[in-house]
Coordinates of C-alpha atoms in Angstrom, one line a residue:
X1 CA 34.2 -97.9 111.2
X2 CA 33.9 -97.7 107.5
X3 CA 36.1 -99.6 105.1
X4 CA 37.9 -96.4 104.1
X5 CA 38.4 -95.2 107.6
X6 CA 39.9 -98.6 108.5
X7 CA 42.2 -98.4 105.5
X8 CA 43.4 -94.9 106.5
X9 CA 43.9 -96.1 110.1
X10 CA 45.9 -99.0 108.7
X11 CA 48.1 -96.6 106.6
X12 CA 48.8 -94.4 109.5
X13 CA 49.7 -97.0 112.1
X14 CA 51.8 -99.4 109.9
X15 CA 53.2 -96.9 107.6
X16 CA 52.5 -99.1 104.6
X17 CA 51.7 -98.2 101.2
X18 CA 48.3 -99.8 100.5
X19 CA 46.5 -98.6 97.4
X20 CA 42.8 -98.1 96.8
X21 CA 42.5 -97.2 93.2
X22 CA 39.2 -98.9 92.4
X23 CA 36.3 -96.9 91.3
X24 CA 33.7 -99.0 93.2
X25 CA 35.2 -98.3 96.5
X26 CA 36.3 -101.9 97.1
X27 CA 39.7 -102.5 98.7
X28 CA 42.3 -104.5 96.8
X29 CA 43.5 -106.2 100.0
X30 CA 42.0 -108.4 102.6
X31 CA 41.0 -106.0 105.3
X32 CA 40.0 -109.0 107.6
X33 CA 43.5 -110.3 107.5
X34 CA 45.0 -106.9 108.2
X35 CA 42.9 -106.4 111.2
X36 CA 43.4 -110.0 112.4
X37 CA 39.9 -111.1 111.8
X38 CA 40.4 -113.8 109.4
X39 CA 38.3 -116.8 110.1
X40 CA 36.1 -115.0 112.5
X41 CA 33.7 -113.7 109.9
X42 CA 34.6 -115.8 106.8
X43 CA 36.8 -118.7 105.7
X44 CA 39.3 -118.3 102.9
X45 CA 38.5 -119.4 99.4
X46 CA 39.0 -123.1 98.9
X47 CA 42.4 -124.4 97.6
X48 CA 42.7 -126.6 94.7
X49 CA 42.2 -129.7 97.0
X50 CA 38.5 -128.7 97.7
X51 CA 36.1 -128.9 94.6
X52 CA 32.9 -130.0 96.1
X53 CA 29.6 -129.1 94.6
X54 CA 27.6 -126.9 97.0
X55 CA 25.5 -128.9 99.5
X56 CA 27.6 -132.1 99.3
X57 CA 26.9 -134.2 102.3
X58 CA 29.7 -136.2 103.9
X59 CA 29.5 -140.0 103.5
X60 CA 30.5 -140.7 107.1
X61 CA 31.5 -137.8 109.3
X62 CA 28.9 -135.7 111.1
X63 CA 29.3 -131.9 110.9
X64 CA 28.0 -129.6 113.6
X65 CA 24.7 -127.9 112.5
X66 CA 26.6 -124.5 112.4
X67 CA 29.6 -126.1 110.3
X68 CA 29.0 -125.6 106.6
X69 CA 32.1 -127.6 105.8
X70 CA 34.0 -124.6 104.2
X71 CA 37.6 -125.1 104.3
X72 CA 37.4 -128.9 105.0
X73 CA 39.3 -131.1 102.7
X74 CA 37.6 -133.4 100.2
X75 CA 39.1 -136.4 101.8
X76 CA 37.0 -136.1 104.9
X77 CA 33.8 -136.2 102.7
X78 CA 34.8 -139.8 101.8
X79 CA 34.0 -143.0 103.8
X80 CA 36.9 -143.8 106.1
X81 CA 35.9 -147.5 106.1
X82 CA 37.0 -147.9 102.4
X83 CA 39.5 -145.1 102.3
X84 CA 43.1 -146.2 101.2
X85 CA 45.7 -144.1 102.9
X86 CA 48.5 -145.8 100.8
X87 CA 47.1 -144.1 97.6
X88 CA 48.4 -140.8 98.9
X89 CA 52.2 -141.2 99.0
X90 CA 54.9 -138.5 98.8
X91 CA 57.7 -138.6 96.1
X92 CA 59.6 -141.1 98.1
X93 CA 56.8 -143.7 98.4
X94 CA 56.0 -142.8 102.0
X95 CA 52.6 -142.1 103.6
X96 CA 52.3 -139.6 106.4
X97 CA 49.6 -138.3 108.6
X98 CA 47.2 -141.2 107.9
X99 CA 47.2 -140.3 104.3
X100 CA 44.9 -137.4 104.6
X101 CA 47.3 -134.6 104.3
X102 CA 48.8 -133.0 101.2
X103 CA 52.6 -132.9 100.6
X104 CA 54.7 -129.9 99.8
X105 CA 55.2 -129.3 96.2
X106 CA 58.7 -128.8 94.8
X107 CA 60.2 -125.6 96.4
X108 CA 57.4 -125.4 99.1
X109 CA 59.1 -127.4 101.9
X110 CA 60.8 -130.5 102.9
X111 CA 59.4 -133.7 101.6
X112 CA 59.8 -135.3 104.9
X113 CA 56.8 -133.5 106.3
X114 CA 53.2 -133.1 105.5
X115 CA 51.8 -129.9 104.3
X116 CA 49.3 -128.6 106.8
X117 CA 47.0 -126.0 105.0
X118 CA 47.3 -123.1 107.4
X119 CA 45.3 -120.8 105.2
X120 CA 42.1 -122.9 105.9
X121 CA 43.0 -124.9 109.0
X122 CA 43.6 -122.2 111.4
X123 CA 40.6 -120.1 110.3
X124 CA 38.3 -123.2 110.6
X125 CA 39.6 -123.7 114.1
X126 CA 38.9 -120.2 115.1
X127 CA 35.5 -120.2 113.7
X128 CA 34.3 -123.5 114.9
X129 CA 36.2 -124.3 118.0
X130 CA 33.2 -123.1 120.3
X131 CA 30.9 -125.7 118.6
X132 CA 33.4 -128.7 118.7
X133 CA 35.4 -127.9 121.8
X134 CA 32.7 -126.1 123.8
X135 CA 29.7 -128.3 123.0
X136 CA 31.3 -131.8 123.0
X137 CA 31.2 -132.4 119.4
X138 CA 34.1 -134.3 118.0
X139 CA 36.0 -132.6 115.1
X140 CA 35.2 -134.1 111.6
X141 CA 38.9 -134.7 111.0
X142 CA 39.1 -136.9 114.2
X143 CA 35.9 -138.7 113.4
X144 CA 37.5 -139.8 110.1
X145 CA 40.8 -140.8 111.6
X146 CA 39.2 -142.6 114.4
X147 CA 37.9 -145.2 111.9
X148 CA 41.4 -145.5 110.3
X149 CA 42.7 -146.1 113.9
X150 CA 40.2 -148.8 114.5
X151 CA 41.1 -150.4 111.2
X152 CA 44.8 -150.3 112.0
X153 CA 44.5 -151.8 115.4
X154 CA 42.2 -154.6 114.1
X155 CA 44.9 -155.4 111.6
X156 CA 47.5 -155.5 114.3
X157 CA 45.4 -157.8 116.5
X158 CA 45.2 -160.2 113.6
X159 CA 48.8 -160.1 112.7
X160 CA 50.9 -163.2 113.2
X161 CA 54.3 -162.0 114.3
X162 CA 55.9 -165.4 114.7
X163 CA 59.1 -165.2 116.8
X164 CA 59.8 -161.5 115.9
X165 CA 59.0 -160.2 119.4
X166 CA 61.7 -162.6 120.7
X167 CA 64.3 -161.5 118.2
X168 CA 66.6 -158.6 118.4
X169 CA 66.7 -155.9 115.9
X170 CA 69.7 -153.7 114.8
X171 CA 68.2 -150.4 114.2
X172 CA 69.6 -147.1 112.8
X173 CA 68.0 -143.8 113.7
X174 CA 68.9 -140.8 111.6
X175 CA 67.9 -137.1 111.9
X176 CA 66.7 -135.7 108.7
X177 CA 67.9 -132.5 106.9
X178 CA 71.0 -131.9 109.0
X179 CA 73.9 -132.6 106.7
X180 CA 77.5 -133.4 107.8
X181 CA 78.8 -130.8 105.2
X182 CA 77.5 -127.6 106.8
X183 CA 75.4 -125.4 104.4
X184 CA 74.6 -121.8 104.5
X185 CA 71.2 -120.7 105.9
X186 CA 70.3 -119.3 102.4
X187 CA 70.9 -122.6 100.8
X188 CA 69.1 -124.6 103.5
X189 CA 66.0 -122.3 103.1
X190 CA 65.8 -122.6 99.3
X191 CA 66.8 -126.4 98.8
X192 CA 64.3 -129.0 99.7
X193 CA 65.2 -132.1 97.5
X194 CA 65.9 -135.0 99.7
X195 CA 69.4 -135.9 99.9
X196 CA 70.5 -132.8 98.3
X197 CA 73.0 -132.0 101.0
X198 CA 74.6 -135.6 101.3
X199 CA 75.1 -137.5 104.3
X200 CA 73.1 -136.7 107.5
X201 CA 75.1 -135.6 110.5
X202 CA 73.3 -137.2 113.5
X203 CA 72.7 -140.9 113.7
X204 CA 72.6 -143.7 116.4
X205 CA 72.8 -147.5 115.8
X206 CA 71.5 -149.8 118.7
X207 CA 70.2 -153.3 119.5
X208 CA 66.8 -153.7 120.9
X209 CA 64.2 -156.5 121.2
X210 CA 61.5 -156.5 118.7
X211 CA 59.0 -157.3 121.7
X212 CA 59.7 -153.8 123.3
X213 CA 56.6 -151.7 123.8
X214 CA 56.5 -148.6 121.6
X215 CA 55.9 -146.1 124.5
X216 CA 58.8 -147.7 126.4
X217 CA 60.9 -147.7 123.3
X218 CA 60.5 -143.9 123.1
X219 CA 60.7 -143.2 126.7
X220 CA 63.6 -145.3 128.0
X221 CA 65.6 -146.1 124.8
X222 CA 65.2 -143.8 121.9
X223 CA 65.1 -140.5 124.0
X224 CA 68.3 -141.2 126.3
X225 CA 70.2 -142.6 123.2
X226 CA 69.5 -139.5 121.1
X227 CA 69.9 -137.1 124.0
X228 CA 66.4 -135.6 124.3
X229 CA 64.7 -135.0 127.7
X230 CA 62.3 -137.5 128.8
X231 CA 58.6 -136.5 129.0
X232 CA 59.3 -133.0 127.9
X233 CA 57.2 -133.2 124.6
X234 CA 54.9 -135.5 122.8
X235 CA 55.9 -137.8 119.9
X236 CA 54.5 -140.1 117.1
X237 CA 56.0 -143.0 115.6
X238 CA 54.5 -143.3 112.0
X239 CA 54.2 -146.4 109.9
X240 CA 55.3 -145.1 106.5
X241 CA 53.2 -147.7 104.7
X242 CA 49.9 -146.1 105.6
X243 CA 50.7 -143.0 107.7
X244 CA 49.4 -144.6 110.9
X245 CA 50.7 -142.9 114.1
X246 CA 51.3 -144.1 117.5
X247 CA 51.9 -141.6 120.5
X248 CA 51.8 -141.2 124.3
X249 CA 48.5 -141.8 126.0
X250 CA 46.8 -138.8 127.6
X251 CA 49.8 -136.6 127.2
X252 CA 49.7 -133.1 128.7
X253 CA 52.8 -131.9 127.0
X254 CA 52.6 -128.4 125.9
X255 CA 53.1 -129.2 122.1
X256 CA 49.9 -131.4 122.1
X257 CA 48.2 -128.2 120.9
X258 CA 49.7 -128.9 117.5
X259 CA 48.8 -132.6 117.2
X260 CA 46.1 -131.8 114.8
X261 CA 48.6 -130.2 112.4
X262 CA 51.0 -133.2 112.7
X263 CA 49.0 -136.4 112.6
X264 CA 45.4 -135.3 113.6
X265 CA 45.2 -138.2 116.2
X266 CA 47.1 -141.3 117.1
X267 CA 46.9 -144.7 118.6
X268 CA 48.2 -145.2 122.2
X269 CA 51.8 -146.3 121.9
X270 CA 51.7 -148.4 124.8
X271 CA 49.2 -150.9 123.2
X272 CA 51.7 -152.3 120.7
X273 CA 55.3 -153.4 120.2
X274 CA 57.5 -152.1 117.5
X275 CA 57.7 -155.5 115.9
X276 CA 54.0 -154.7 114.8
X277 CA 55.5 -151.9 112.7
X278 CA 58.8 -153.2 111.5
X279 CA 59.1 -156.8 110.4
X280 CA 62.0 -157.1 108.0
X281 CA 65.4 -155.5 107.1
X282 CA 64.8 -152.3 105.2
X283 CA 61.6 -151.5 107.0
X284 CA 61.4 -147.8 108.1
X285 CA 59.3 -145.8 110.4
X286 CA 59.3 -142.0 111.0
X287 CA 59.9 -140.8 114.5
X288 CA 58.4 -137.3 115.0
X289 CA 59.3 -135.6 118.3
X290 CA 57.8 -132.3 119.5
X291 CA 54.7 -131.5 117.5
X292 CA 55.7 -127.7 117.6
X293 CA 59.3 -127.9 116.5
X294 CA 58.8 -131.1 114.6
X295 CA 62.1 -132.9 115.0
X296 CA 62.2 -135.6 112.3
X297 CA 64.0 -138.9 112.6
X298 CA 64.0 -142.1 110.4
X299 CA 64.3 -145.4 112.1
X300 CA 65.4 -148.3 109.8
X301 CA 65.8 -152.0 110.4
X302 CA 69.4 -152.9 109.3
X303 CA 69.2 -156.5 110.7
X304 CA 67.1 -158.9 112.5
X305 CA 69.1 -161.4 114.5
X306 CA 68.0 -165.1 114.9
X307 CA 66.3 -166.0 118.1
X308 CA 69.4 -168.0 119.2
X309 CA 71.5 -164.9 118.8
X310 CA 69.2 -162.6 120.6
X311 CA 69.5 -161.7 124.3
X312 CA 66.8 -158.9 124.5
X313 CA 69.2 -156.4 126.0
X314 CA 69.5 -152.9 124.8
X315 CA 73.0 -152.1 123.4
X316 CA 74.3 -148.7 121.9
X317 CA 76.6 -149.6 119.0
X318 CA 77.6 -146.4 117.5
X319 CA 76.6 -142.9 116.6
X320 CA 77.7 -139.5 115.6
X321 CA 76.5 -135.9 116.3
X322 CA 75.4 -134.1 119.4
X323 CA 71.6 -133.9 120.1
X324 CA 70.1 -130.6 119.1
X325 CA 68.7 -128.5 122.0
X326 CA 65.1 -128.9 123.0
X327 CA 62.8 -126.2 121.7
X328 CA 65.5 -125.6 119.0
X329 CA 62.8 -125.0 116.3
X330 CA 63.4 -128.2 114.3
X331 CA 65.9 -129.9 112.1
X332 CA 66.5 -127.4 109.4
X333 CA 66.8 -124.6 112.0
X334 CA 69.3 -126.6 113.8
X335 CA 71.4 -127.1 110.5
X336 CA 71.4 -123.3 110.1
X337 CA 72.5 -122.9 113.7
X338 CA 75.5 -125.1 113.2
X339 CA 76.5 -123.0 110.3
X340 CA 76.1 -119.8 112.3
X341 CA 78.3 -121.3 115.1
X342 CA 81.1 -122.1 112.7
X343 CA 80.9 -119.2 110.3
X344 CA 78.8 -116.6 111.9
X345 CA 79.5 -113.5 113.9
X346 CA 80.6 -113.6 117.6
X347 CA 77.2 -112.6 118.5
X348 CA 75.5 -115.3 116.5
X349 CA 77.9 -117.9 118.0
X350 CA 76.9 -116.8 121.5
X351 CA 73.2 -117.1 120.6
X352 CA 73.6 -120.6 119.5
X353 CA 75.6 -121.3 122.7
X354 CA 73.0 -119.7 124.9
X355 CA 70.1 -121.6 123.3
X356 CA 71.9 -124.9 123.9
X357 CA 72.9 -124.2 127.6
X358 CA 69.4 -123.2 128.5
X359 CA 67.8 -126.2 126.8
X360 CA 66.1 -128.8 129.0
X361 CA 68.2 -131.6 127.6
X362 CA 71.5 -129.7 128.4
X363 CA 70.4 -127.7 131.6
X364 CA 72.6 -128.5 134.7
X365 CA 75.2 -130.4 132.6
X366 CA 78.8 -129.3 132.5
X367 CA 78.9 -127.7 129.1
X368 CA 81.0 -124.9 127.7
X369 CA 82.0 -123.4 124.4
X370 CA 85.0 -125.8 124.2
X371 CA 82.5 -128.8 124.5
X372 CA 80.4 -127.6 121.5
X373 CA 81.3 -130.2 118.9
X374 CA 78.6 -131.0 116.4
X375 CA 80.3 -134.3 115.7
X376 CA 80.5 -135.4 119.3
X377 CA 78.7 -138.6 120.5
X378 CA 79.8 -141.0 123.3
X379 CA 78.6 -144.6 123.2
X380 CA 79.4 -145.0 126.9
X381 CA 77.5 -141.8 127.9
X382 CA 74.5 -143.0 125.8
X383 CA 74.6 -146.5 127.2
X384 CA 74.6 -145.0 130.7
X385 CA 71.7 -142.7 129.9
X386 CA 69.8 -145.9 128.9
X387 CA 70.6 -147.6 132.0
X388 CA 69.5 -144.6 134.1
X389 CA 66.2 -144.6 132.2
X390 CA 65.7 -148.2 132.8
X391 CA 66.3 -147.9 136.6
X392 CA 63.5 -145.3 136.8
X393 CA 59.7 -145.5 136.5
X394 CA 58.1 -144.9 133.2
X395 CA 57.3 -141.2 132.3
X396 CA 53.9 -140.2 133.6
X397 CA 52.4 -138.8 130.4
X398 CA 49.6 -137.1 132.1
X399 CA 52.2 -135.0 134.1
X400 CA 54.8 -134.0 131.4
X401 CA 57.4 -131.5 132.1
X402 CA 56.1 -127.9 132.2
X403 CA 57.6 -124.5 133.2
X404 CA 55.8 -122.3 135.6
X405 CA 56.7 -118.7 136.4
X406 CA 54.4 -117.3 139.3
X407 CA 54.3 -113.6 139.8
X408 CA 54.4 -113.7 143.6
X409 CA 55.7 -116.1 146.2
X410 CA 52.2 -116.7 147.5
X411 CA 51.5 -118.6 144.3
X412 CA 53.9 -121.3 145.3
X413 CA 52.1 -122.2 148.5
X414 CA 50.6 -125.5 148.9
X415 CA 46.7 -125.5 148.4
X416 CA 46.7 -122.6 145.7
X417 CA 44.8 -123.2 142.5
X418 CA 48.1 -123.9 140.7
X419 CA 48.7 -126.7 143.1
X420 CA 45.1 -128.1 143.2
X421 CA 45.2 -128.2 139.4
X422 CA 47.6 -131.1 139.5
X423 CA 45.4 -134.3 139.9
X424 CA 47.7 -137.0 141.1
X425 CA 47.0 -140.8 141.3
X426 CA 48.1 -143.0 144.0
X427 CA 51.9 -143.4 144.0
X428 CA 52.5 -140.2 142.1
X429 CA 54.2 -137.0 143.2
X430 CA 54.8 -133.6 141.5
X431 CA 58.5 -132.5 141.8
X432 CA 59.8 -129.1 141.1
X433 CA 63.2 -127.9 140.0
X434 CA 63.8 -124.0 140.4
X435 CA 66.1 -122.1 138.1
X436 CA 67.9 -120.6 140.9
X437 CA 67.2 -119.6 144.6
X438 CA 66.3 -116.0 143.7
X439 CA 63.8 -117.0 141.0
X440 CA 60.1 -118.2 141.4
X441 CA 60.4 -119.8 137.9
X442 CA 60.5 -123.6 138.0
X443 CA 60.0 -126.8 136.0
X444 CA 57.7 -129.4 137.4
X445 CA 56.8 -133.0 136.4
X446 CA 54.8 -135.9 137.7
X447 CA 56.7 -138.9 138.7
X448 CA 55.6 -142.3 139.7
X449 CA 56.7 -144.3 142.8
X450 CA 55.0 -147.5 141.6
X451 CA 56.2 -150.1 139.3
X452 CA 55.5 -149.9 135.5
X453 CA 52.6 -151.7 134.0
X454 CA 53.5 -155.1 132.8
X455 CA 53.1 -154.4 129.1
X456 CA 55.5 -151.5 129.4
X457 CA 58.0 -153.1 131.7
X458 CA 61.7 -153.6 130.8
X459 CA 64.5 -155.2 132.7
X460 CA 66.2 -152.7 134.9
X461 CA 69.6 -154.1 134.2
X462 CA 69.5 -154.7 130.3
X463 CA 66.2 -153.5 128.9
X464 CA 64.8 -156.9 127.9
X465 CA 61.0 -157.1 127.8
X466 CA 61.0 -160.9 128.3
X467 CA 60.6 -163.2 131.3
X468 CA 60.2 -160.3 133.8
X469 CA 59.6 -160.6 137.4
X470 CA 59.4 -157.7 140.1
X471 CA 61.9 -157.5 142.7
X472 CA 60.4 -158.9 146.0
X473 CA 62.1 -156.4 148.2
X474 CA 60.6 -153.3 146.7
X475 CA 58.2 -154.6 144.1
X476 CA 59.1 -151.8 141.9
X477 CA 61.8 -152.9 139.4
X478 CA 61.8 -155.7 137.0
X479 CA 64.5 -158.1 136.0
X480 CA 64.6 -160.6 133.3
X481 CA 66.7 -163.1 135.3
X482 CA 68.1 -163.8 138.8
X483 CA 71.6 -163.2 137.3
X484 CA 70.7 -159.7 136.2
X485 CA 69.1 -159.0 139.6
X486 CA 72.4 -160.1 141.3
X487 CA 74.5 -158.1 139.0
X488 CA 72.5 -155.0 139.6
X489 CA 72.2 -155.4 143.4
X490 CA 75.0 -153.0 144.3
X491 CA 73.3 -150.4 142.5
X492 CA 69.7 -151.3 143.4
X493 CA 70.3 -152.1 147.0
X494 CA 70.0 -148.6 148.4
X495 CA 66.8 -147.9 146.4
X496 CA 65.4 -151.4 147.4
X497 CA 65.9 -150.8 151.2
X498 CA 64.5 -147.5 151.1
X499 CA 61.5 -148.2 148.8
X500 CA 58.2 -148.9 150.2
X501 CA 56.2 -152.0 149.0
X502 CA 53.5 -151.0 146.4

């Protein structure tokens, strides 16, 4: 098809006025973009972040022979062994995404986030994924960050934490860009200055031991306290001093397809405690939940108790604001939804309610329009959610929650390709929860019947990571003392008697 024929077809099918006034027959718009071919035959022009002379050779990374490096940021041509992430800070003295991403300029987006260059990133992925994904080559961005990860872990291994792992922290976690004073969608979409809307709506304060494993902190403490569903999406804790990230090992969560746009790669969170990241009052780390929706939280150290004052137990102190719904599109979208629920049309209000009621973290719970209160939060319910999580096995990251909708009943039978695709380890089972008896649609998740690994373990009664011993009856649950085991016996007895020794 000629260029002019394609232009005529485009005008006819899209009913759009696209001019072709040039005398030389060249089109004044990007035909490849119109036809959805961007990145397949070319890569967009470099942005102002890329000004390399032609033929520049990277100092460390190895490009695939078919990869010319077009569209790859200058930073990846540097030597990661001497790269200083902290030199790339946003306007609030924070480093995100290992210091390799750009940040939004005024008016472009929230300063809490990195700016992923979609114009070059997506076309690069489309053009070169066959070489890097299909031929076993590692993407150059991951090669670069891999060195930064090794440097971070070396620094952590050499760090002298003193008695911080044995001391309790008072933490405050706050969801960003969701103000107490509701703002119109138009204002939320046009104003990006941090703090422009005043006090944030959603926060929690809680006590936890500094020796708590980062993966366990997310899985059994932060998730239930906030109200998110466990093992539904991936996450990353980010050290705001250098942008280093820590996330779930071998996660199969659906949003992992967006990890390269959020942090590129991360260190396994189950290797380190959060005392490695936060050492004094005022220290802060970013908690990014769901790489697709990008729910953003700040976790700040308010106080570190003395060793004599510390018990290691997890205690919910206070909070405000109901948790947004899973798959709710992110902080600012939820802020707009709250405005619509209060000031919108009946239809808009119903749409917000429906989104909440079908969300994974609210599904199956008694929830009605009368219960919808953006300010609501119960310390008692949050504490119970933590206890329920502590009395369960750690989430199996390789078997995250997923939704399946088979077209026929035969697809549900044991031994089908769908079932065989689930590779389970000893002590693991795949559980299914159907939407309703008439539906084939179900949510499934891999759960463990074995006890947690020692470095991830927490007391089933209080959440302490110290002095743990497994119950001799079932060998599945840990306790930090005989007293806590006795106090928990009424609850644990039915589970212990019915549990097999592992």
